[in-house]
PDB file of N, CA, C and O in Angstrom:
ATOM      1  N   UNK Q   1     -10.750   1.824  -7.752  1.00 53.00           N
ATOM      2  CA  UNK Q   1      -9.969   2.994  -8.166  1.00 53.00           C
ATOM      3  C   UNK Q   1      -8.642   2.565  -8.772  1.00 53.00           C
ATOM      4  O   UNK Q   1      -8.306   3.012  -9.869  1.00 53.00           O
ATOM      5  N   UNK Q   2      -7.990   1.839  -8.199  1.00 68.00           N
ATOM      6  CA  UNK Q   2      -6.449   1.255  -8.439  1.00 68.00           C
ATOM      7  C   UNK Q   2      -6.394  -0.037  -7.791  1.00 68.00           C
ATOM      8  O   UNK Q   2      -6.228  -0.252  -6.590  1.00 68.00           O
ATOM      9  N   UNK Q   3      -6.537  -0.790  -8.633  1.00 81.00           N
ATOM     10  CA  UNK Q   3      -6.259  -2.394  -8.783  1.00 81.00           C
ATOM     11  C   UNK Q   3      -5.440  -2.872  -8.489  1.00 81.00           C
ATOM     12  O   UNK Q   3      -4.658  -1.978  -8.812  1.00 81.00           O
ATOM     13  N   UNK Q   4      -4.703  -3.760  -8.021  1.00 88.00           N
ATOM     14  CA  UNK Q   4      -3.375  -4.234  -8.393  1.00 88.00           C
ATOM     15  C   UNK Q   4      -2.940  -5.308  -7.801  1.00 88.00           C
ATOM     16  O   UNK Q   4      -3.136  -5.243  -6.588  1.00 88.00           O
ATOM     17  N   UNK Q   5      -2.314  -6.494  -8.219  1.00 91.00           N
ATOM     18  CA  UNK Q   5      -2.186  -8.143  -7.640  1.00 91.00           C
ATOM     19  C   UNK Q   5      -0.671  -7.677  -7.039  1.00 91.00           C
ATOM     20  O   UNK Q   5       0.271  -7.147  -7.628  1.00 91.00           O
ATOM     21  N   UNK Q   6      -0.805  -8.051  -5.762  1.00 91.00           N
ATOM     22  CA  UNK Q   6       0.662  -8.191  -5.567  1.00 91.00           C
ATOM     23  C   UNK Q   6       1.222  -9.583  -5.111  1.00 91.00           C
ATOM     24  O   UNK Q   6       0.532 -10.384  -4.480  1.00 91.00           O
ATOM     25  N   UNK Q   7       2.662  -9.838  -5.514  1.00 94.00           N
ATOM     26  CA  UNK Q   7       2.856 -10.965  -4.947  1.00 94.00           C
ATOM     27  C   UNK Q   7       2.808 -11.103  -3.123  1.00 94.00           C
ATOM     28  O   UNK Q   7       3.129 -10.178  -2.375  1.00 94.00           O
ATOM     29  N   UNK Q   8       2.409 -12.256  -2.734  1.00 92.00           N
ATOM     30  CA  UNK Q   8       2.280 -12.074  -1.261  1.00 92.00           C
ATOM     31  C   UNK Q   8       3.431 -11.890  -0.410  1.00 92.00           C
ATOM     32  O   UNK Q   8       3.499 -11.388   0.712  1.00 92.00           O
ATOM     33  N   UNK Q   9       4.404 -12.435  -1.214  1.00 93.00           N
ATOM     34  CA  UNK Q   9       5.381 -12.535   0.237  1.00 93.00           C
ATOM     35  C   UNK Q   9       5.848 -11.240   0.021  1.00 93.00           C
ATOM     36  O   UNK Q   9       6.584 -10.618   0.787  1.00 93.00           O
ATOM     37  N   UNK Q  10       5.305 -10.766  -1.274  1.00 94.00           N
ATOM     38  CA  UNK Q  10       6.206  -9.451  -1.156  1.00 94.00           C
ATOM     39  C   UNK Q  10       4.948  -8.421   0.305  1.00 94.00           C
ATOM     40  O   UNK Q  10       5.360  -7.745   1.248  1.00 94.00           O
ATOM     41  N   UNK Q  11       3.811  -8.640   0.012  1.00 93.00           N
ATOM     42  CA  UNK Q  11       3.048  -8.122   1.340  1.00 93.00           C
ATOM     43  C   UNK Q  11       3.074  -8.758   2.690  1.00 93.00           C
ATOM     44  O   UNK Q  11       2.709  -8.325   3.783  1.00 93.00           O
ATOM     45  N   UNK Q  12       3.607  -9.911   2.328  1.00 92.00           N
ATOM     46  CA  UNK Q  12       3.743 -10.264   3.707  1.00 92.00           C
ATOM     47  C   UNK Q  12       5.151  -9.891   4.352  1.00 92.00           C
ATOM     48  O   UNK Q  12       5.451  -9.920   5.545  1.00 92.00           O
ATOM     49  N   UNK Q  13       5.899  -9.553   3.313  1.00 94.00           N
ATOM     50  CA  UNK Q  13       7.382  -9.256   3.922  1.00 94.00           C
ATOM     51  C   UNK Q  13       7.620  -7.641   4.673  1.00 94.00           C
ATOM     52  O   UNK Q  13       8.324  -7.253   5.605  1.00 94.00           O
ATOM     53  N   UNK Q  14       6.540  -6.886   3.639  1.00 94.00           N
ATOM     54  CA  UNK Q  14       6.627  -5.283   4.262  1.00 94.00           C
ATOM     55  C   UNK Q  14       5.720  -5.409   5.406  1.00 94.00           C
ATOM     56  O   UNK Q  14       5.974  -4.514   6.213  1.00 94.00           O
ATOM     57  N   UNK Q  15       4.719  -6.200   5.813  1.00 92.00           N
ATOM     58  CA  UNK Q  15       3.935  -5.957   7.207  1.00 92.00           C
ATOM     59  C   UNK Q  15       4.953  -5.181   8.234  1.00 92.00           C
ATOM     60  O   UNK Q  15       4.881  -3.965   8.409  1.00 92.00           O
ATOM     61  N   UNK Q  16       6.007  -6.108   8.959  1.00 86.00           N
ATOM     62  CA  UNK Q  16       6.843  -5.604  10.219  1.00 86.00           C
ATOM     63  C   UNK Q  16       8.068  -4.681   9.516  1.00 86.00           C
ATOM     64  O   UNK Q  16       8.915  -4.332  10.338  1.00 86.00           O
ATOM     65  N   UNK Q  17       8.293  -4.249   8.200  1.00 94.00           N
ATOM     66  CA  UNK Q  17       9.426  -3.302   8.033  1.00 94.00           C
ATOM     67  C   UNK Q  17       9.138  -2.073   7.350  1.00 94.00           C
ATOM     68  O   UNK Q  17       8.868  -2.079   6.149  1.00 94.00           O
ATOM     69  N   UNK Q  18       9.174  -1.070   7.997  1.00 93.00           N
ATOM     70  CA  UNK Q  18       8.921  -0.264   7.295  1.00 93.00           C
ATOM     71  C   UNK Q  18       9.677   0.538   5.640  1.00 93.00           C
ATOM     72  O   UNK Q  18       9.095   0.865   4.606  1.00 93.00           O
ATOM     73  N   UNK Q  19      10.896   0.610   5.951  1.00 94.00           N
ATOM     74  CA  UNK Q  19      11.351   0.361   4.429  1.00 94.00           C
ATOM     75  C   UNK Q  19      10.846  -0.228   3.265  1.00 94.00           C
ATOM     76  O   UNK Q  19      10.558   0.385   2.237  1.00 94.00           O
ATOM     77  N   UNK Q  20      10.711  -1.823   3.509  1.00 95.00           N
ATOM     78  CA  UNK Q  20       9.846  -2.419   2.509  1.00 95.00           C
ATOM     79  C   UNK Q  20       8.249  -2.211   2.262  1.00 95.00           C
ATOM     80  O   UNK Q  20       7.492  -2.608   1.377  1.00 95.00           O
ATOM     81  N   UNK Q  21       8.055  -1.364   3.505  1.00 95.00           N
ATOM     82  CA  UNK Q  21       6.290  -1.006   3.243  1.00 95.00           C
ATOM     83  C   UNK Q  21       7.114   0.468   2.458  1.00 95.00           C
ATOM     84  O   UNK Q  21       6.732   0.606   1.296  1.00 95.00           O
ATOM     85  N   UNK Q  22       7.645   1.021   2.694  1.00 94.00           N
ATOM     86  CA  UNK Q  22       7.690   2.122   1.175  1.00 94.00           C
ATOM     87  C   UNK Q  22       8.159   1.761   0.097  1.00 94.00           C
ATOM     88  O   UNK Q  22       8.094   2.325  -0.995  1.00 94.00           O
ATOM     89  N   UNK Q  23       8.765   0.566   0.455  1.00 94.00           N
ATOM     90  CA  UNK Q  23       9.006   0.236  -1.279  1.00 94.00           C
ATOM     91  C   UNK Q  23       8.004  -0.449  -2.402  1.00 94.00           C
ATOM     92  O   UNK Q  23       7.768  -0.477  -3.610  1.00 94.00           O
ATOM     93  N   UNK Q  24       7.581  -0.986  -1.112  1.00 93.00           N
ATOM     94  CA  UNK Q  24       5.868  -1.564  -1.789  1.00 93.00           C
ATOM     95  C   UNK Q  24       4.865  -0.875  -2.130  1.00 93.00           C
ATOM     96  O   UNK Q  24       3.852  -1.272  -2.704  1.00 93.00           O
ATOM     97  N   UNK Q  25       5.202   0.486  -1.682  1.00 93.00           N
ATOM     98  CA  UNK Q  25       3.563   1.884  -1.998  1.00 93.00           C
ATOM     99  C   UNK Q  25       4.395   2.266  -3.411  1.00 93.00           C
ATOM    100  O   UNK Q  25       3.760   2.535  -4.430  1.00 93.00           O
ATOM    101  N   UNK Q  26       6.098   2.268  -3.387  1.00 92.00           N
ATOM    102  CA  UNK Q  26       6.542   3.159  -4.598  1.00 92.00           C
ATOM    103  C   UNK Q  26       6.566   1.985  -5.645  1.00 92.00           C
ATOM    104  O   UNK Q  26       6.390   2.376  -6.798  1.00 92.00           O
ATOM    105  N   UNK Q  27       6.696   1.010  -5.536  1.00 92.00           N
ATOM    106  CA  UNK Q  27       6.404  -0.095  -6.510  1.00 92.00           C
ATOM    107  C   UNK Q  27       5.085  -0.234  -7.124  1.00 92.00           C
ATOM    108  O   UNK Q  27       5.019  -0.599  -8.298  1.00 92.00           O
ATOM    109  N   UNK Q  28       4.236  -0.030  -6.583  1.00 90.00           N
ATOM    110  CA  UNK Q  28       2.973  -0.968  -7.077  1.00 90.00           C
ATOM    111  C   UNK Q  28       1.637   0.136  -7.047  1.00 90.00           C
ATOM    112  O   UNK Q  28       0.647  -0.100  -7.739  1.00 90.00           O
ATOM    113  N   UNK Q  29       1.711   1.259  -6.247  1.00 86.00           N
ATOM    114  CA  UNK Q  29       0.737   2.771  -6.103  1.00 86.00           C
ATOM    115  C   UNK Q  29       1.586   4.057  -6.292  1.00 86.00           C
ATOM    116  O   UNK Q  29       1.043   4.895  -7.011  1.00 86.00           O
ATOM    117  N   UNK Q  30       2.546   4.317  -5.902  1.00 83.00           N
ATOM    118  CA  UNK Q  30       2.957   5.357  -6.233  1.00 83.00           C
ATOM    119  C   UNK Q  30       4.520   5.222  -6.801  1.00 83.00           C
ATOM    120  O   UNK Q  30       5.413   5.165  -5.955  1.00 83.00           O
ATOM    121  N   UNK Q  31       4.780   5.184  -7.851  1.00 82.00           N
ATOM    122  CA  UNK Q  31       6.053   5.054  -8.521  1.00 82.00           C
ATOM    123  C   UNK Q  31       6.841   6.882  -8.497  1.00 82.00           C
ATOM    124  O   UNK Q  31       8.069   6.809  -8.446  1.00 82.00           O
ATOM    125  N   UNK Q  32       6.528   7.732  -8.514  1.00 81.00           N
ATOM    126  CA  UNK Q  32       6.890   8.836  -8.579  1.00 81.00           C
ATOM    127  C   UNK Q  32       6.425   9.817  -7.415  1.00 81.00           C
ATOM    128  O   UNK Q  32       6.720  11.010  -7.481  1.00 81.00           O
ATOM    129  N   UNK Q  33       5.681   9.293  -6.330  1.00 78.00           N
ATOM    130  CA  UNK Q  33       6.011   9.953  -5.147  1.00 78.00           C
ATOM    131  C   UNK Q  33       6.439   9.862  -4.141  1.00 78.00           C
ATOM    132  O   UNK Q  33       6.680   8.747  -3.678  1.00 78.00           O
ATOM    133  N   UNK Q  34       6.678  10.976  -3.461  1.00 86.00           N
ATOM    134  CA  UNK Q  34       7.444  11.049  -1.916  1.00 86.00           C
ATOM    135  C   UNK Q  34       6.663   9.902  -0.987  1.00 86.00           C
ATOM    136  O   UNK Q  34       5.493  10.091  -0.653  1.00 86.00           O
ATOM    137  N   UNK Q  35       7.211   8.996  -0.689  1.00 90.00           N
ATOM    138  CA  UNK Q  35       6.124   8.701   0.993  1.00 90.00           C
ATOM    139  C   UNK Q  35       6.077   9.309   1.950  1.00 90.00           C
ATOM    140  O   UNK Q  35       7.058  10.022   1.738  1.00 90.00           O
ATOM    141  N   UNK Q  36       5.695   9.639   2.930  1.00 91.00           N
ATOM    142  CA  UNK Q  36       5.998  10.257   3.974  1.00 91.00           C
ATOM    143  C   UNK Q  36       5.520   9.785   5.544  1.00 91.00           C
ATOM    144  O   UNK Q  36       5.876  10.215   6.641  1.00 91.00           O
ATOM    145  N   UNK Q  37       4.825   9.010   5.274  1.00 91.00           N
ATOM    146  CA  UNK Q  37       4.233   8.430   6.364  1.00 91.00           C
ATOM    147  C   UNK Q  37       3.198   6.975   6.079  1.00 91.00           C
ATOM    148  O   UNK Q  37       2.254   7.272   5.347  1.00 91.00           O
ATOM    149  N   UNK Q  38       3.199   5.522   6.500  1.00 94.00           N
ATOM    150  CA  UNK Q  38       2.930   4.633   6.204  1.00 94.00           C
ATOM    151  C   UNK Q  38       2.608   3.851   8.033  1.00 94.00           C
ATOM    152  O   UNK Q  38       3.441   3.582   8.897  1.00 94.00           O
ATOM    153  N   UNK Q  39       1.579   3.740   8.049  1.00 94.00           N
ATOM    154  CA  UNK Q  39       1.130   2.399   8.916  1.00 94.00           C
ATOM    155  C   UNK Q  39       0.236   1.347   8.239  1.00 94.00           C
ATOM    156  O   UNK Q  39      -0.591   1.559   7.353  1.00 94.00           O
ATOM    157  N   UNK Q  40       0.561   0.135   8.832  1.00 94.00           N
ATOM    158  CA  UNK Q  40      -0.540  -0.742   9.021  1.00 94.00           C
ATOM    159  C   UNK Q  40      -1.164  -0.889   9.646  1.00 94.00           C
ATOM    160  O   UNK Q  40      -0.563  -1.407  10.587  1.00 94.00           O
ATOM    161  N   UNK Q  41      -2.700  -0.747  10.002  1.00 92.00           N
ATOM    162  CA  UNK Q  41      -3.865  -0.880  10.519  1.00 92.00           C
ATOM    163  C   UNK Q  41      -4.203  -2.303  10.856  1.00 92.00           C
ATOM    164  O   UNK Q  41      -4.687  -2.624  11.942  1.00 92.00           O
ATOM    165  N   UNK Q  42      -3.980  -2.994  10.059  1.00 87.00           N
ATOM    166  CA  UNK Q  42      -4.019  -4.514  10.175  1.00 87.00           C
ATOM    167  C   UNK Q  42      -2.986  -5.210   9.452  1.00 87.00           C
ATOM    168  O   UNK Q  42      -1.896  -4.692   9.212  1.00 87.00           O
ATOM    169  N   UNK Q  43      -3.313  -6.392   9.097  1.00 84.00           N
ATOM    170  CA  UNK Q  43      -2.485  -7.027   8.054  1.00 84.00           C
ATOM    171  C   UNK Q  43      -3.016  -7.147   6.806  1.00 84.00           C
ATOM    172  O   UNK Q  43      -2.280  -7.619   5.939  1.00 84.00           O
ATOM    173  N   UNK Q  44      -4.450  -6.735   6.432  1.00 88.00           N
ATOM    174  CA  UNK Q  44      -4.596  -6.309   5.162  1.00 88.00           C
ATOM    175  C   UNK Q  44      -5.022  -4.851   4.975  1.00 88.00           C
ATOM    176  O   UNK Q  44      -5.570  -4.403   3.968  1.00 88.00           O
ATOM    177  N   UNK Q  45      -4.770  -4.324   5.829  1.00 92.00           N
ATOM    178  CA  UNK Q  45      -5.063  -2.740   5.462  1.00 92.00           C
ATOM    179  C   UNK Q  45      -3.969  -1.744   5.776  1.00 92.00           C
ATOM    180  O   UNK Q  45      -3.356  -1.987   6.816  1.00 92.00           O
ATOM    181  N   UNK Q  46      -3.624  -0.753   5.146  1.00 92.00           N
ATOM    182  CA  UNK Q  46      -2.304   0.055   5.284  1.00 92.00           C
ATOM    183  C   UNK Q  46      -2.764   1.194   4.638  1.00 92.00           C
ATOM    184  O   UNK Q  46      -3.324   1.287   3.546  1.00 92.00           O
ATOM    185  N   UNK Q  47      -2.389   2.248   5.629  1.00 91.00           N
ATOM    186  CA  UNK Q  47      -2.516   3.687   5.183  1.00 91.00           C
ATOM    187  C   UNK Q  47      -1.465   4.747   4.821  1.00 91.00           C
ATOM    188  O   UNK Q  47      -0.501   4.776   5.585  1.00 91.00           O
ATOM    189  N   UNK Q  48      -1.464   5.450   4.006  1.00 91.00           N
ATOM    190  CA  UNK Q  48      -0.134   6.162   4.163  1.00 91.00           C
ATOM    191  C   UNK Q  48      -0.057   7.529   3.214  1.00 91.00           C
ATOM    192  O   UNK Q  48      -0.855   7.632   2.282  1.00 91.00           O
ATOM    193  N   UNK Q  49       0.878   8.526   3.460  1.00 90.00           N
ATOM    194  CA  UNK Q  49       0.225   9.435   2.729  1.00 90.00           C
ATOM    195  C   UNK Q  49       1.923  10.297   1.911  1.00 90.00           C
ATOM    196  O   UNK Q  49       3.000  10.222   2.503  1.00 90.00           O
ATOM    197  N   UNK Q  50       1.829  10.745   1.068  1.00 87.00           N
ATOM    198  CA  UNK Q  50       2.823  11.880   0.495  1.00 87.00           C
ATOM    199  C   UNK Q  50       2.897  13.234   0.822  1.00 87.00           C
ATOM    200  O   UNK Q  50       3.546  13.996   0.105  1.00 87.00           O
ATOM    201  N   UNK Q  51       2.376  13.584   1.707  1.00 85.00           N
ATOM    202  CA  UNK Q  51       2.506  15.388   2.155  1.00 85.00           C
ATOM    203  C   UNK Q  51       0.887  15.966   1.558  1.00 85.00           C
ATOM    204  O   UNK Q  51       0.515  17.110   1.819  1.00 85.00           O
ATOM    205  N   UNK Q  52       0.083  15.063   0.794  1.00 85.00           N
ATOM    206  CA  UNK Q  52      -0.883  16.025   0.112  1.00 85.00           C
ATOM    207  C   UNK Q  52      -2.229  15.179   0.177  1.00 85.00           C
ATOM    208  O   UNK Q  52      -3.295  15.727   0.456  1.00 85.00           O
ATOM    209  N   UNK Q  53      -2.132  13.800  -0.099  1.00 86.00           N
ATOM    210  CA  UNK Q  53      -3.003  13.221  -0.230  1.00 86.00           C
ATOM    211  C   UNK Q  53      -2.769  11.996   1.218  1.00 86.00           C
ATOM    212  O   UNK Q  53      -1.781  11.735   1.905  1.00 86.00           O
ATOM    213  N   UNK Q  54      -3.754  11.632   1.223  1.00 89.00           N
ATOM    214  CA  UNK Q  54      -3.387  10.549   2.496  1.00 89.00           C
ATOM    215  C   UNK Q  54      -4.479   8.933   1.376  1.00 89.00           C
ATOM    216  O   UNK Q  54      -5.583   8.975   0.833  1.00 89.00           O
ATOM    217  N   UNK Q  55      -3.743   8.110   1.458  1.00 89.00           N
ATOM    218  CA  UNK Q  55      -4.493   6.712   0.717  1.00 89.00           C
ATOM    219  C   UNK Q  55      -4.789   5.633   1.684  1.00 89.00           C
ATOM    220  O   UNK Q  55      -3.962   5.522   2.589  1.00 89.00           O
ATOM    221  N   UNK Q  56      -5.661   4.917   1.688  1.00 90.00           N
ATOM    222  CA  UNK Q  56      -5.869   3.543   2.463  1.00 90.00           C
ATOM    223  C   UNK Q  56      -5.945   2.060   1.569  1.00 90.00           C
ATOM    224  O   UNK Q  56      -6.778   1.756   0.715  1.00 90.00           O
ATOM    225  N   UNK Q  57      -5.278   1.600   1.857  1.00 88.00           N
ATOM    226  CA  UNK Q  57      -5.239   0.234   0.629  1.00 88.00           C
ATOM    227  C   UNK Q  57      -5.692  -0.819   1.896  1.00 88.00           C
ATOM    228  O   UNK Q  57      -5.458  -0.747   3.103  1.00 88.00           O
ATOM    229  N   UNK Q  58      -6.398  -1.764   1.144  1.00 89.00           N
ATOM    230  CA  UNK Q  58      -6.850  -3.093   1.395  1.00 89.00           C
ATOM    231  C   UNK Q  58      -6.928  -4.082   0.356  1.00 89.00           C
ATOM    232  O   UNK Q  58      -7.343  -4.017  -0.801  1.00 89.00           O
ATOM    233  N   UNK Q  59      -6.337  -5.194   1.169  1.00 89.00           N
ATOM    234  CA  UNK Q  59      -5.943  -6.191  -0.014  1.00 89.00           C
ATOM    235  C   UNK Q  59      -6.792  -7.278   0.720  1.00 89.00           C
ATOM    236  O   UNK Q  59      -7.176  -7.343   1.888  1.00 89.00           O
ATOM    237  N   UNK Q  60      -6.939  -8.016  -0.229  1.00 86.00           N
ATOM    238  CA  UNK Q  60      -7.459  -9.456  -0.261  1.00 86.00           C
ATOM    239  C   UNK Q  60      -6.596 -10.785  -0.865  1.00 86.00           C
ATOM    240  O   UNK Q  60      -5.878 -10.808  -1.865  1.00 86.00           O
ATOM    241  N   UNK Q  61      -6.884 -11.796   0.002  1.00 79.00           N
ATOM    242  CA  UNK Q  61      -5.893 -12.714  -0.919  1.00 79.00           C
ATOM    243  C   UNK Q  61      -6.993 -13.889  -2.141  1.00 79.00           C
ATOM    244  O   UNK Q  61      -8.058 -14.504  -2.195  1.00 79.00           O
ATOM    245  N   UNK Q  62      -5.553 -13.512  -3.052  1.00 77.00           N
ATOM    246  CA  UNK Q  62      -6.624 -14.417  -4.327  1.00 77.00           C
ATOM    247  C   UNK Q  62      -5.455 -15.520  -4.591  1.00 77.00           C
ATOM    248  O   UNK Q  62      -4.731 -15.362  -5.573  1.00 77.00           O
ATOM    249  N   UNK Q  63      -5.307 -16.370  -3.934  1.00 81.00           N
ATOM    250  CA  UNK Q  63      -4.666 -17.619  -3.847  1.00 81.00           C
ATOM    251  C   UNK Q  63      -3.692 -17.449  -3.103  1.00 81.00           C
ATOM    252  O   UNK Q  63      -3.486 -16.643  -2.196  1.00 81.00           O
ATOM    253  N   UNK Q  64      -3.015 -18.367  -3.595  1.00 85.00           N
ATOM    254  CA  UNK Q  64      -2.013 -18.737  -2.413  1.00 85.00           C
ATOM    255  C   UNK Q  64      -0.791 -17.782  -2.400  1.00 85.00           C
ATOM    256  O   UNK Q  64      -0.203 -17.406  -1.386  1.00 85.00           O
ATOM    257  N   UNK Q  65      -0.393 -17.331  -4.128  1.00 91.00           N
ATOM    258  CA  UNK Q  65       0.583 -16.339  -4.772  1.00 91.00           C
ATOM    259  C   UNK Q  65       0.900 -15.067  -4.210  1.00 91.00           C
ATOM    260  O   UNK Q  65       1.821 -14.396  -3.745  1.00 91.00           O
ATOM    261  N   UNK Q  66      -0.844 -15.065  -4.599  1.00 90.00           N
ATOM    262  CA  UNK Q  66      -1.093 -13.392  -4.967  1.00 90.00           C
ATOM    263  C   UNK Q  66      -1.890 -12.477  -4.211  1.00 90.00           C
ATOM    264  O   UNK Q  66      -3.060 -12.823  -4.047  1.00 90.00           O
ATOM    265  N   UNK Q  67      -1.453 -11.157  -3.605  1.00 88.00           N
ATOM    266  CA  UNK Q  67      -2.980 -10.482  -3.179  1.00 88.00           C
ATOM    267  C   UNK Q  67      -3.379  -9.080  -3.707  1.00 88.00           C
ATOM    268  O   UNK Q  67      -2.608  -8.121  -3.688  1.00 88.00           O
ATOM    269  N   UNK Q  68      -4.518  -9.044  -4.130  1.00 90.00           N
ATOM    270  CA  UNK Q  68      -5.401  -7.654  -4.515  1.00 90.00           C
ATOM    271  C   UNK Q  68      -5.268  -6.820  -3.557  1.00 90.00           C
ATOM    272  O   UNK Q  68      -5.564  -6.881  -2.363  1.00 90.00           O
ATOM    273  N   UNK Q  69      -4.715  -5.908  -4.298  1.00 88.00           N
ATOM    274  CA  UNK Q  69      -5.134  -4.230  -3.703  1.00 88.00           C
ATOM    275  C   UNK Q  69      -5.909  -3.352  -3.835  1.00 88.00           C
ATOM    276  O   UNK Q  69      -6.116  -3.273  -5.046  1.00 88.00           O
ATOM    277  N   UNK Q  70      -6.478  -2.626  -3.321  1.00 84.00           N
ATOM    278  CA  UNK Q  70      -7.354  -1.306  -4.241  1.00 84.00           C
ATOM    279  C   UNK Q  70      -6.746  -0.391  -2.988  1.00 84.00           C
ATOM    280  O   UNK Q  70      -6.363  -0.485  -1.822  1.00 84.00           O
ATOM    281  N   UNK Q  71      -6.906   0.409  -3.897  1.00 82.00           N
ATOM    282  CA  UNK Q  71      -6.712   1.807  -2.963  1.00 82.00           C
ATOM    283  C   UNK Q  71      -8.347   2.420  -2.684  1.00 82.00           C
ATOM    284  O   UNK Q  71      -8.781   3.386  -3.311  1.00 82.00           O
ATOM    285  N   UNK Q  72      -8.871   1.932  -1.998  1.00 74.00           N
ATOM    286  CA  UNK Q  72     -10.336   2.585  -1.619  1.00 74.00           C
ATOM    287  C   UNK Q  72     -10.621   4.104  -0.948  1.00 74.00           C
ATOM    288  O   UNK Q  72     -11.780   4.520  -0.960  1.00 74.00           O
ATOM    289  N   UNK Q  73      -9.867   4.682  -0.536  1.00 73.00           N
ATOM    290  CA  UNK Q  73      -9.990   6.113  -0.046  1.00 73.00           C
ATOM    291  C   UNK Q  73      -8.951   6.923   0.000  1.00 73.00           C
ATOM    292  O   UNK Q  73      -7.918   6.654   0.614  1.00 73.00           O
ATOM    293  N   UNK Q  74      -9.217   8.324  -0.861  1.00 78.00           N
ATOM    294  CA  UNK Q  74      -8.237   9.004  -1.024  1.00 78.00           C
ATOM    295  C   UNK Q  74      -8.865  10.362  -0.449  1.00 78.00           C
ATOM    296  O   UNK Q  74      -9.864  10.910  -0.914  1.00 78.00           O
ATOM    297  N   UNK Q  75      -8.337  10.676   0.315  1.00 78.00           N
ATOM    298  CA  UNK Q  75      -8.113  12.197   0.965  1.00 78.00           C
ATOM    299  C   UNK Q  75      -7.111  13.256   1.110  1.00 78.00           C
ATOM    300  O   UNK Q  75      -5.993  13.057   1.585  1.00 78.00           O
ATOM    301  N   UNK Q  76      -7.715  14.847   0.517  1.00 77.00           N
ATOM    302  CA  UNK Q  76      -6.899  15.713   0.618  1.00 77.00           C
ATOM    303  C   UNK Q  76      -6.425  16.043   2.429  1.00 77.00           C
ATOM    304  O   UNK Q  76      -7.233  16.410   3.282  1.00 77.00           O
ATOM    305  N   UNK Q  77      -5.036  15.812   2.654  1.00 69.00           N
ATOM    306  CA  UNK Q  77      -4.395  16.658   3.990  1.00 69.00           C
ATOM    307  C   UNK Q  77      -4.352  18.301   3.619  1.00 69.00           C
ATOM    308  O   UNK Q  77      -3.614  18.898   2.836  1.00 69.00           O
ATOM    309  N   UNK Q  78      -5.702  18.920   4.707  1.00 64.00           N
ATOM    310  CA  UNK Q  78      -5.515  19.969   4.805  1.00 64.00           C
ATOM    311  C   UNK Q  78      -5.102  20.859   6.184  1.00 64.00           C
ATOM    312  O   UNK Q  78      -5.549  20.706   7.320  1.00 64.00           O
ATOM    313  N   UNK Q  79      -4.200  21.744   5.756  1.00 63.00           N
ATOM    314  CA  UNK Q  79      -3.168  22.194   7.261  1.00 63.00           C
ATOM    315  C   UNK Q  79      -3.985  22.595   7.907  1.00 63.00           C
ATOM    316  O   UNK Q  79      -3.730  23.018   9.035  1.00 63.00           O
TER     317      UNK Q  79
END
């Protein structure tokens, strides 16, 4: 669905902070929305949502640099 290489330390740096895990969803998946809520599930999987949609990303590492993202599941939050 949505691709995307990120540098690692930048994923390895948002694991334990949450700040930098929203700066990493508004950087690299959502540049123009609200976050509103973000966990990590593991250390390659992180969920998190904007008030409307809720996303799950899983990354993989492709060397030593870099790691793949996809956003594999997107769901409407209904009240």
């Amino acid at each position: 669905m949505n691709m995307v290489s990120i540098p690692r330390y930048k994923w390895e740096n948002a694991k334990g902070n949450i700040s930098l895990t929203y700066r990493l969803i508004q950087e690299y998946f959502a540049p123009r929305s609200k976050v509103e809520f973000a966990v990590w599930l593991d250390g390659e999987t992180l969920t998190w949502n904007d008030g409307e949609r809720a996303y799950t990303i899983k990354a993989k590492s492709i060397g030593k640099r870099y790691m793949r993202a996809e956003i594999d599941e997107v769901y409407v939050i209904t009240p």
